[in-house]
PDB file of C-alpha atoms in Angstrom:
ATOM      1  CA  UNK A  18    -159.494-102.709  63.162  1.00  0.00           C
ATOM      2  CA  UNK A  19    -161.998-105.624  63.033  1.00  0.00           C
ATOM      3  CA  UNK A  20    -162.935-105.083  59.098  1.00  0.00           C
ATOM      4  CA  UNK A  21    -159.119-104.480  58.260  1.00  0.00           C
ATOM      5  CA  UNK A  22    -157.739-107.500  60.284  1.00  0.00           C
ATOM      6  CA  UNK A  23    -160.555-109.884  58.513  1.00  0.00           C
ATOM      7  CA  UNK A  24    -159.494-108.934  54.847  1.00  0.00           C
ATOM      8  CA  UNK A  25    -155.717-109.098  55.782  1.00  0.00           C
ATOM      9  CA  UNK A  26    -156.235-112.032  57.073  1.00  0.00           C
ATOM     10  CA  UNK A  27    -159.033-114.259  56.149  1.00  0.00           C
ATOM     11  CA  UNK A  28    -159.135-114.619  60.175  1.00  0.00           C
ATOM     12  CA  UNK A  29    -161.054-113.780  63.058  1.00  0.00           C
ATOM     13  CA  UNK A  30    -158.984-111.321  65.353  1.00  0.00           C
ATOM     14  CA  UNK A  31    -159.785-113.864  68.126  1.00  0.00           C
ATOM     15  CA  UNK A  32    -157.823-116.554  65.832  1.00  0.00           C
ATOM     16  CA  UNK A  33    -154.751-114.343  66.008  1.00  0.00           C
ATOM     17  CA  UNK A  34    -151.970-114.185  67.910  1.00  0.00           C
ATOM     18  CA  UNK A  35    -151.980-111.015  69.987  1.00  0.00           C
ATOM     19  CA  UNK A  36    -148.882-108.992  68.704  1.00  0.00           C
ATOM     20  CA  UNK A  37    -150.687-108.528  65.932  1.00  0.00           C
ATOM     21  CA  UNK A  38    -152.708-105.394  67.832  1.00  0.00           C
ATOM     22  CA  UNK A  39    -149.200-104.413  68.731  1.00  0.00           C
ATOM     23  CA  UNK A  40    -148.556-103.398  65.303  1.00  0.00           C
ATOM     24  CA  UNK A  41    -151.174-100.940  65.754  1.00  0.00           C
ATOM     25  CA  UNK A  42    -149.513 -97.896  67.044  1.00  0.00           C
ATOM     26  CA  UNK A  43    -151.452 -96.023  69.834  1.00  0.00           C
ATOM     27  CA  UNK A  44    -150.191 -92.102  70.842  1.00  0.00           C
ATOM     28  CA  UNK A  45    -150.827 -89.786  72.757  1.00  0.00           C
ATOM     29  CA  UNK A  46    -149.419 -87.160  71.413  1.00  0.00           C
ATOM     30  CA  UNK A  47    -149.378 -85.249  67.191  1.00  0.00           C
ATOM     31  CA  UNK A  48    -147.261 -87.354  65.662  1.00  0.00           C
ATOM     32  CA  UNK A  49    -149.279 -88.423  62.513  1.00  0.00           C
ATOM     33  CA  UNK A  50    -146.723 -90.699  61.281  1.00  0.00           C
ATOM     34  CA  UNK A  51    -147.384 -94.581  61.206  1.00  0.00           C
ATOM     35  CA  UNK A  52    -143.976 -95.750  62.318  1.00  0.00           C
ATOM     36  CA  UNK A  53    -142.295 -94.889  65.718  1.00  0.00           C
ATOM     37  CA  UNK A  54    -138.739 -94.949  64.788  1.00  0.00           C
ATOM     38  CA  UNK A  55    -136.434 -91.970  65.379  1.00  0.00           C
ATOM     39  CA  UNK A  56    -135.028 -92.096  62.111  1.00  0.00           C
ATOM     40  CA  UNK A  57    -137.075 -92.985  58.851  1.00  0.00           C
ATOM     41  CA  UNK A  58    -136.059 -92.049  55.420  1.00  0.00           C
ATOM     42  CA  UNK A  59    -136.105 -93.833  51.793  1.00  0.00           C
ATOM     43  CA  UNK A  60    -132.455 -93.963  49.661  1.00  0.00           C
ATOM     44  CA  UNK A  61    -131.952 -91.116  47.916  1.00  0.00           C
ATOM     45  CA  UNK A  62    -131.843 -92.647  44.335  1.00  0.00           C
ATOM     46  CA  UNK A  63    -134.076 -95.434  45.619  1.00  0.00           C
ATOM     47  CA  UNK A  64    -134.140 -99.282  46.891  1.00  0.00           C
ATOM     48  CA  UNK A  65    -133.179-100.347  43.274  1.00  0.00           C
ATOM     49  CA  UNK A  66    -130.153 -98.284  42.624  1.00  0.00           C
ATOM     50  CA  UNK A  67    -129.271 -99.007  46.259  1.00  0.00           C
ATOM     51  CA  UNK A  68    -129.104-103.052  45.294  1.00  0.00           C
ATOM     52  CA  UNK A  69    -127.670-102.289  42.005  1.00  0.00           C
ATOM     53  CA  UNK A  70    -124.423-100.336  43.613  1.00  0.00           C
ATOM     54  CA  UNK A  71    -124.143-103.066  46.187  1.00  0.00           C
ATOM     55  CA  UNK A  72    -123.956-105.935  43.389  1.00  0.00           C
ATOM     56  CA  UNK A  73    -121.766-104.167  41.481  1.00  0.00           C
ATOM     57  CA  UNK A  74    -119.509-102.874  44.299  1.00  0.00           C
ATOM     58  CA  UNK A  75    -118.936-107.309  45.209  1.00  0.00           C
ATOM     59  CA  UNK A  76    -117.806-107.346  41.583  1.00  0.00           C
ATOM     60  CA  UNK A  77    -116.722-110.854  40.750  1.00  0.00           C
ATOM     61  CA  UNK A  78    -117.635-112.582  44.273  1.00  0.00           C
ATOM     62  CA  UNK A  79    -121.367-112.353  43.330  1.00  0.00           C
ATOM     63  CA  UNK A  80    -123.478-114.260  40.862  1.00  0.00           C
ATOM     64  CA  UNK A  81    -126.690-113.538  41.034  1.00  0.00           C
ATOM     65  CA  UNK A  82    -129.329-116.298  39.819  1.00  0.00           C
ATOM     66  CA  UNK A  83    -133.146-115.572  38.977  1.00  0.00           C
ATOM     67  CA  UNK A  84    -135.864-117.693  38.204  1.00  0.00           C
ATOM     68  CA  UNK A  85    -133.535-120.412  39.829  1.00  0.00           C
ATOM     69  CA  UNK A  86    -134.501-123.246  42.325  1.00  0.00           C
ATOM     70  CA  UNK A  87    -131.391-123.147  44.344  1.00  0.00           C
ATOM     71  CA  UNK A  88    -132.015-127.347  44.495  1.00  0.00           C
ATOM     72  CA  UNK A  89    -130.824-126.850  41.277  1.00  0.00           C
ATOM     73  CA  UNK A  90    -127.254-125.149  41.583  1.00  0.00           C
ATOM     74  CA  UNK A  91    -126.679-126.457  45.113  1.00  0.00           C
ATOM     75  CA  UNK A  92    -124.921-129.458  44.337  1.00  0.00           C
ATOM     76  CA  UNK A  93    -122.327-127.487  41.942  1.00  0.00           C
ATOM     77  CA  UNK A  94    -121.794-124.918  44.768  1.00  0.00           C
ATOM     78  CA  UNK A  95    -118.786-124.763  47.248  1.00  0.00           C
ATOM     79  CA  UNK A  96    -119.754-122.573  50.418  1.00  0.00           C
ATOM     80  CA  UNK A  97    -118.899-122.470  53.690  1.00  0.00           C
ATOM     81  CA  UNK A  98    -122.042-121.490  55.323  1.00  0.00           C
ATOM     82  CA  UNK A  99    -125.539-120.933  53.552  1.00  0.00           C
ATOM     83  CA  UNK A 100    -128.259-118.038  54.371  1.00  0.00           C
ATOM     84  CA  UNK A 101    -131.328-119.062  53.912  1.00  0.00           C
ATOM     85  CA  UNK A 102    -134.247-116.714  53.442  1.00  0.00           C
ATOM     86  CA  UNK A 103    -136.931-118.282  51.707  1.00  0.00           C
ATOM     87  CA  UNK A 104    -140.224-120.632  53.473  1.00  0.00           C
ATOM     88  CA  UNK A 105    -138.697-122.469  56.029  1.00  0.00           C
ATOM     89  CA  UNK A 106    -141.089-125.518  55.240  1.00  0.00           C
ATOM     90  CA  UNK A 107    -139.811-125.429  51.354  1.00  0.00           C
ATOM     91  CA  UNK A 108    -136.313-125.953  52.779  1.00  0.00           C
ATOM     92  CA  UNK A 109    -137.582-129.560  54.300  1.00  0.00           C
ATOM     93  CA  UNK A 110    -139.490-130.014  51.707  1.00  0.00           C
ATOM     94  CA  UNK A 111    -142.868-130.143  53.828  1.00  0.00           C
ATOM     95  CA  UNK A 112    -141.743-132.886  55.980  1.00  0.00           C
ATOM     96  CA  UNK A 113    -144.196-131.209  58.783  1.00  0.00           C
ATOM     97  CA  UNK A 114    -147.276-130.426  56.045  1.00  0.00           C
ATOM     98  CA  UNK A 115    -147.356-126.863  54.599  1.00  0.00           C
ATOM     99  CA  UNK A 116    -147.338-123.590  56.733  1.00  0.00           C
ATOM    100  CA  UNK A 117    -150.099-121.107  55.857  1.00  0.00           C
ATOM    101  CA  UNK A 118    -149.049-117.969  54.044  1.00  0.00           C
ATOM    102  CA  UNK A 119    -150.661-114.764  52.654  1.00  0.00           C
ATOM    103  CA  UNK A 120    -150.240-113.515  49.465  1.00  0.00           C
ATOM    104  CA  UNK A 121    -151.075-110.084  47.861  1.00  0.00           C
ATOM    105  CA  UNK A 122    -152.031-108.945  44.894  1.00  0.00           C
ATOM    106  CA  UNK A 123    -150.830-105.341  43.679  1.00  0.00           C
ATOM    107  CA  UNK A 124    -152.558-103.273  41.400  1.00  0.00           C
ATOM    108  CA  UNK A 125    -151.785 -99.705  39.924  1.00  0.00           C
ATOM    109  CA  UNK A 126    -153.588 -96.593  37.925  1.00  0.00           C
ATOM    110  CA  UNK A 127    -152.090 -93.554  36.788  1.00  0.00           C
ATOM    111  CA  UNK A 128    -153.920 -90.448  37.059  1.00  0.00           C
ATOM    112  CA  UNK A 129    -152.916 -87.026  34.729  1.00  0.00           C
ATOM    113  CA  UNK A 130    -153.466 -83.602  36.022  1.00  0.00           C
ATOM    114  CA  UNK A 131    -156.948 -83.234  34.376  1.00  0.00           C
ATOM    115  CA  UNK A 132    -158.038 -86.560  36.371  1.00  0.00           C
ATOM    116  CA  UNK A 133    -156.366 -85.059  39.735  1.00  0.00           C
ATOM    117  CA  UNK A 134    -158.716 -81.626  39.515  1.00  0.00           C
ATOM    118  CA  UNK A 135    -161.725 -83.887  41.168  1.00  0.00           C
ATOM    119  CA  UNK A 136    -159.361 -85.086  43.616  1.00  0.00           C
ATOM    120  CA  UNK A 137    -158.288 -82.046  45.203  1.00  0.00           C
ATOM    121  CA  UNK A 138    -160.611 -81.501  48.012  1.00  0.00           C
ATOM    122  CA  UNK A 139    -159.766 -85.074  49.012  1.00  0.00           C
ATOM    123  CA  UNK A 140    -155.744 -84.851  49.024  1.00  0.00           C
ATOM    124  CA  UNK A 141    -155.319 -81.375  50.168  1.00  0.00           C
ATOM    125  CA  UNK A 142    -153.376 -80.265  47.501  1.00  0.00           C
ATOM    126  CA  UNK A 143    -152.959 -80.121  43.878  1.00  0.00           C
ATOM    127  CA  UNK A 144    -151.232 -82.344  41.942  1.00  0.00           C
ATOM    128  CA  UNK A 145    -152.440 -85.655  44.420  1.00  0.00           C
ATOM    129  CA  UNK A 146    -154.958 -88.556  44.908  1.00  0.00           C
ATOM    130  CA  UNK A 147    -155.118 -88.841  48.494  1.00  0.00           C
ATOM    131  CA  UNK A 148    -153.686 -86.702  51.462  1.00  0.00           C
ATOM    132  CA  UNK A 149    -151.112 -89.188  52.560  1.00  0.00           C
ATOM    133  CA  UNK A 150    -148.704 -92.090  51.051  1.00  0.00           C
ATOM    134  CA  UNK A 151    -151.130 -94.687  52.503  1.00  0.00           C
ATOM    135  CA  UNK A 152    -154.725 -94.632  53.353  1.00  0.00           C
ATOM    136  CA  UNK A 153    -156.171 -97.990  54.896  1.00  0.00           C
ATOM    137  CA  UNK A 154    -159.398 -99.162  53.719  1.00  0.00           C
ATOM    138  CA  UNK A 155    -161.295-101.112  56.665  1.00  0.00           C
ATOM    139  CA  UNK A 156    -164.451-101.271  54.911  1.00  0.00           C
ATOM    140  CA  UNK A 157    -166.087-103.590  52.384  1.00  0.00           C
ATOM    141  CA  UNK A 158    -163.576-102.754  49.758  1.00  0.00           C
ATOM    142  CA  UNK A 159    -161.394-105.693  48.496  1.00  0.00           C
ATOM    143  CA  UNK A 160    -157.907-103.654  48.923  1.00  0.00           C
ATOM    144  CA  UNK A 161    -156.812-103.288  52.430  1.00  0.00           C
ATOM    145  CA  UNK A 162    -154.938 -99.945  51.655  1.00  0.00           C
ATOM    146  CA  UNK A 163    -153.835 -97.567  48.715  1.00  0.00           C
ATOM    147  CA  UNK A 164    -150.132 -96.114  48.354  1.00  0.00           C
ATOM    148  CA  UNK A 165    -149.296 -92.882  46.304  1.00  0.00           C
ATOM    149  CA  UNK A 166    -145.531 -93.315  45.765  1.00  0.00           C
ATOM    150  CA  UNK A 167    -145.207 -89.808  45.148  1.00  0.00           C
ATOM    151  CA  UNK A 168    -145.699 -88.865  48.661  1.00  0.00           C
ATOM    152  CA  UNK A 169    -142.315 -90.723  50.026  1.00  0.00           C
ATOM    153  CA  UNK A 170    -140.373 -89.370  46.859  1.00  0.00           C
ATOM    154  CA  UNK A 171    -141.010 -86.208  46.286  1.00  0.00           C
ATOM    155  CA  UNK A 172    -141.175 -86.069  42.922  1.00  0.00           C
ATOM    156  CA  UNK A 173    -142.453 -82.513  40.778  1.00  0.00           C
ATOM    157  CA  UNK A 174    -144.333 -83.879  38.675  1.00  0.00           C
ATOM    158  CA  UNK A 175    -148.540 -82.936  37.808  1.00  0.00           C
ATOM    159  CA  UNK A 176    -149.275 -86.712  37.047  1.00  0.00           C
ATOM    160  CA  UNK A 177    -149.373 -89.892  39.821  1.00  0.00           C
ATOM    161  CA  UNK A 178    -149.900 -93.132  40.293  1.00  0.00           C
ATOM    162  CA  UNK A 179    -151.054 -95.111  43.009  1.00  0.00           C
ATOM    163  CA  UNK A 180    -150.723 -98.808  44.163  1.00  0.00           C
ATOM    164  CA  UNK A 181    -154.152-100.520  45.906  1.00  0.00           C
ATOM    165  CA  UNK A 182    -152.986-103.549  47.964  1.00  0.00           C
ATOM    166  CA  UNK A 183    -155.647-107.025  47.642  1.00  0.00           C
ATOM    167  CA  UNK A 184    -155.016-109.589  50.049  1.00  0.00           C
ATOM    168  CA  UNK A 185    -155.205-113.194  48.889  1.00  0.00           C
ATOM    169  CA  UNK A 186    -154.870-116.950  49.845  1.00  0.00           C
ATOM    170  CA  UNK A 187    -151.227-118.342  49.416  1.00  0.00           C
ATOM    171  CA  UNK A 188    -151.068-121.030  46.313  1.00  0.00           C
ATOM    172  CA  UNK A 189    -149.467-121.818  42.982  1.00  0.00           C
ATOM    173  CA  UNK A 190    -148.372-118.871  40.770  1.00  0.00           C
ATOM    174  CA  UNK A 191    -148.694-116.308  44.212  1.00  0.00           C
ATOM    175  CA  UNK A 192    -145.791-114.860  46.426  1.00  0.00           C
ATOM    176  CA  UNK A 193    -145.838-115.949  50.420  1.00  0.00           C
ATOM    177  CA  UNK A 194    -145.713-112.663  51.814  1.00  0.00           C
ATOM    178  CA  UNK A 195    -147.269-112.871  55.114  1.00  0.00           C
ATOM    179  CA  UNK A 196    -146.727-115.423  57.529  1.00  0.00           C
ATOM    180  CA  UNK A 197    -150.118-116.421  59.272  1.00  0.00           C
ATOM    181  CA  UNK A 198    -149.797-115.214  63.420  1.00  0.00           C
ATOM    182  CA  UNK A 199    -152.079-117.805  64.586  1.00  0.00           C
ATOM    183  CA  UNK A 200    -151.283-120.830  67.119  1.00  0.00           C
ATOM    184  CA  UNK A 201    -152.328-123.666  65.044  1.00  0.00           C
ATOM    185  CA  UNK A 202    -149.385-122.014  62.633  1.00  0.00           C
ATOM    186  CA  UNK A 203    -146.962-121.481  65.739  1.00  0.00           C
ATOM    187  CA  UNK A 204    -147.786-125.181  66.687  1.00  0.00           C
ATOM    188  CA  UNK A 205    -146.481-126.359  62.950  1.00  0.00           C
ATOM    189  CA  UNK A 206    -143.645-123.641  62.752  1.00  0.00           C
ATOM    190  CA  UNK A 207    -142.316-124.982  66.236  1.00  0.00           C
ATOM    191  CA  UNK A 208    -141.630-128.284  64.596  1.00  0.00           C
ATOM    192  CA  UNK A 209    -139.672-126.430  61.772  1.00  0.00           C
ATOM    193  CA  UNK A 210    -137.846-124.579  64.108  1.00  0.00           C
ATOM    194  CA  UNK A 211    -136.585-127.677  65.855  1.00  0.00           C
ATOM    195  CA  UNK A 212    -135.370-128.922  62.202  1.00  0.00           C
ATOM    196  CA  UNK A 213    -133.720-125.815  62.055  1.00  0.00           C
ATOM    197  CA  UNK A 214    -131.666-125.908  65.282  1.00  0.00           C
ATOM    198  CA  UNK A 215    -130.408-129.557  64.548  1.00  0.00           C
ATOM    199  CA  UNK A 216    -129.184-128.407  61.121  1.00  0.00           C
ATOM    200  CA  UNK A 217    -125.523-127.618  61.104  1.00  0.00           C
ATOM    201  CA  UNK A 218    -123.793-124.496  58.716  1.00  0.00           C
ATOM    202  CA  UNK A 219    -127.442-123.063  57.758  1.00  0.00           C
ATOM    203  CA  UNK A 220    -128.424-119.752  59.179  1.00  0.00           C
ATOM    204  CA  UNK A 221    -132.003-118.860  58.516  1.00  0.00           C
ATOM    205  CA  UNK A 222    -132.978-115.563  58.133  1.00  0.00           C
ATOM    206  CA  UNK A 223    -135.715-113.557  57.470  1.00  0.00           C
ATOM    207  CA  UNK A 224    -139.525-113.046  57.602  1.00  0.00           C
ATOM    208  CA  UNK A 225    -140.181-116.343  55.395  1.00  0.00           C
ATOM    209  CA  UNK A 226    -136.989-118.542  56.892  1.00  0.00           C
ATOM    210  CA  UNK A 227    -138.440-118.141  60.756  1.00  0.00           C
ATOM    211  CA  UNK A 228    -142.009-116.836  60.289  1.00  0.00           C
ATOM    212  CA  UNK A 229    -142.073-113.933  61.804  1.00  0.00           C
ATOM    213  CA  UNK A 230    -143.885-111.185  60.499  1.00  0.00           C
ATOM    214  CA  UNK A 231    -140.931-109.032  60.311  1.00  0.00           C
ATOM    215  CA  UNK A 232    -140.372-105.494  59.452  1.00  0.00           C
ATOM    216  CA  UNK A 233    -137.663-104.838  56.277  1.00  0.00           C
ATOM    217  CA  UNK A 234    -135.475-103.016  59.014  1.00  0.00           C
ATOM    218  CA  UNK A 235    -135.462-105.569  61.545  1.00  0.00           C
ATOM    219  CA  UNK A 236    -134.832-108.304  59.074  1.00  0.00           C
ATOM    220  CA  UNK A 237    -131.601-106.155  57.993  1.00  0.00           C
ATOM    221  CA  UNK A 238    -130.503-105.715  61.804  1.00  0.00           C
ATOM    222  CA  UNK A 239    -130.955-109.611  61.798  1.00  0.00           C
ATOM    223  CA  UNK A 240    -128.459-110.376  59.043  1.00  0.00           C
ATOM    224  CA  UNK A 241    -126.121-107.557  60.218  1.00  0.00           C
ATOM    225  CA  UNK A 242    -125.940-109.365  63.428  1.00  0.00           C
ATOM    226  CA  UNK A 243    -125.828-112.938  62.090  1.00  0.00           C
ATOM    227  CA  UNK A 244    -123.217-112.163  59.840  1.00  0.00           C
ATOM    228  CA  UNK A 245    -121.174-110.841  63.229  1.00  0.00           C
ATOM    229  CA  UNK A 246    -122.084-113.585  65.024  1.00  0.00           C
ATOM    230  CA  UNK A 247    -120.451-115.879  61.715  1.00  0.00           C
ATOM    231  CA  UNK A 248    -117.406-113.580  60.555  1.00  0.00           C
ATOM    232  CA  UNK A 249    -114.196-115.835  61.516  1.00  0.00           C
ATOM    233  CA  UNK A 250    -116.274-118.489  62.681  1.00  0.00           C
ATOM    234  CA  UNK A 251    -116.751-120.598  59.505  1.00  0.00           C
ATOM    235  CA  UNK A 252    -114.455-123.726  58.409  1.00  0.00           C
ATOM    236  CA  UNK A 253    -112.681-123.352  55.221  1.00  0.00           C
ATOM    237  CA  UNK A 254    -114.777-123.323  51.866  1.00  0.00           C
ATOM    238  CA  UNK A 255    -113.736-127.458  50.589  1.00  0.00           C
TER     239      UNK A 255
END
């Protein structure tokens, strides 16, 4: 865990906050899977299809902008509450100094079935790189873990590709991705988070809007019940 936490990190596990071990599961029993949820599964056509049908099912009540700084638009747009979801600190505009971040850095190869023969005795099976969707590299290696995709999907296929994972510092041109659990961060976030409280018809929400290293389904559960917590609340749209 050591050589794993220092390349995720670019920390000390004594630097950390302690619920990162608790993202470690522990068992005592076979279950080989990494998650404990009851119920884990992928949609069926995928995450992209899945946005696509919910865009197009809000028809005319959506506009989607990309490549946008929402600075930009906000003035020309009437709303009655704003989500917010991206870096809390970008949203003051660093009034407190800049919260630490990870980034990451994604890289793929595609392997044919010739290139897969070698593997076999590694995977298992035919047709694979490595026995399971994700393998976790806590050695001297730069990546911090490999995904084969074709694992979760199930695709027939003799050919597949795989995804290694390189953390990296947070800076121009990079993606925050991981919010830093340390208590020199806390300290600064704290300050944030009392910005946040004093600001009226803003809900923030997310991983990046209340840095919290955040799981994509507990994220969802915490717009489903923010959006309860708004519905019939909110003022007229001026």
């Amino acid at each position: 865990f050591e050589g794993y936490t220092l390349k995720q990190w670019r920390r000390h596990p004594r630097e950390l906050d302690a619920s990162v071990c608790g993202r470690i599961p522990i068992r005592t029993n076979r279950d080989d899977r990494y998650l404990r949820e009851e119920f884990q599964a992928l949609p069926a056509a995928g995450y992209t299809r899945m946005f696509e049908r919910m865009a197009t099912a809000c028809g005319d009540r959506l506009r989607i902008l990309l490549q946008t700084d929402y600075r930009e638009v906000l003035p020309h747009v009437r709303f009655r509450h704003l989500i917010y979801t991206g870096p809390i600190d970008e949203y003051f505009d660093f009034a407190d100094g800049r919260l630490p971040y990870r980034s990451l850095r994604f890289e793929s190869e595609s392997f044919d079935a010739d290139a897969l023969r070698s593997r076999e005795a590694i995977a298992g099976r035919p047709g694979f790189w490595q026995p399971a969707m994700q393998v976790n590299y806590p050695g001297p290696e730069p990546f911090t873990r490999i995904v084969e995709i074709k694992h979760a999907t199930g695709q027939q296929c003799t050919n597949t590709t795989i995804v290694r994972e390189y953390p990296q510092d947070f800076g121009p041109g990079t993606e925050p991705y991981y919010p830093i659990p340390a208590p020199d961060a806390a300290a600064l976030y704290a300050r944030y988070r009392e910005r946040a409280e004093a600001t009226s018809g803003v809900s923030f929400i997310g991983r990046l809007a209340t840095y919290r290293y955040y799981n994509m389904d507990q994220v969802v559960g915490m717009a489903l019940a923010e959006f309860d917590r708004l519905e019939g609340t909110a003022d007229p749209a001026p």
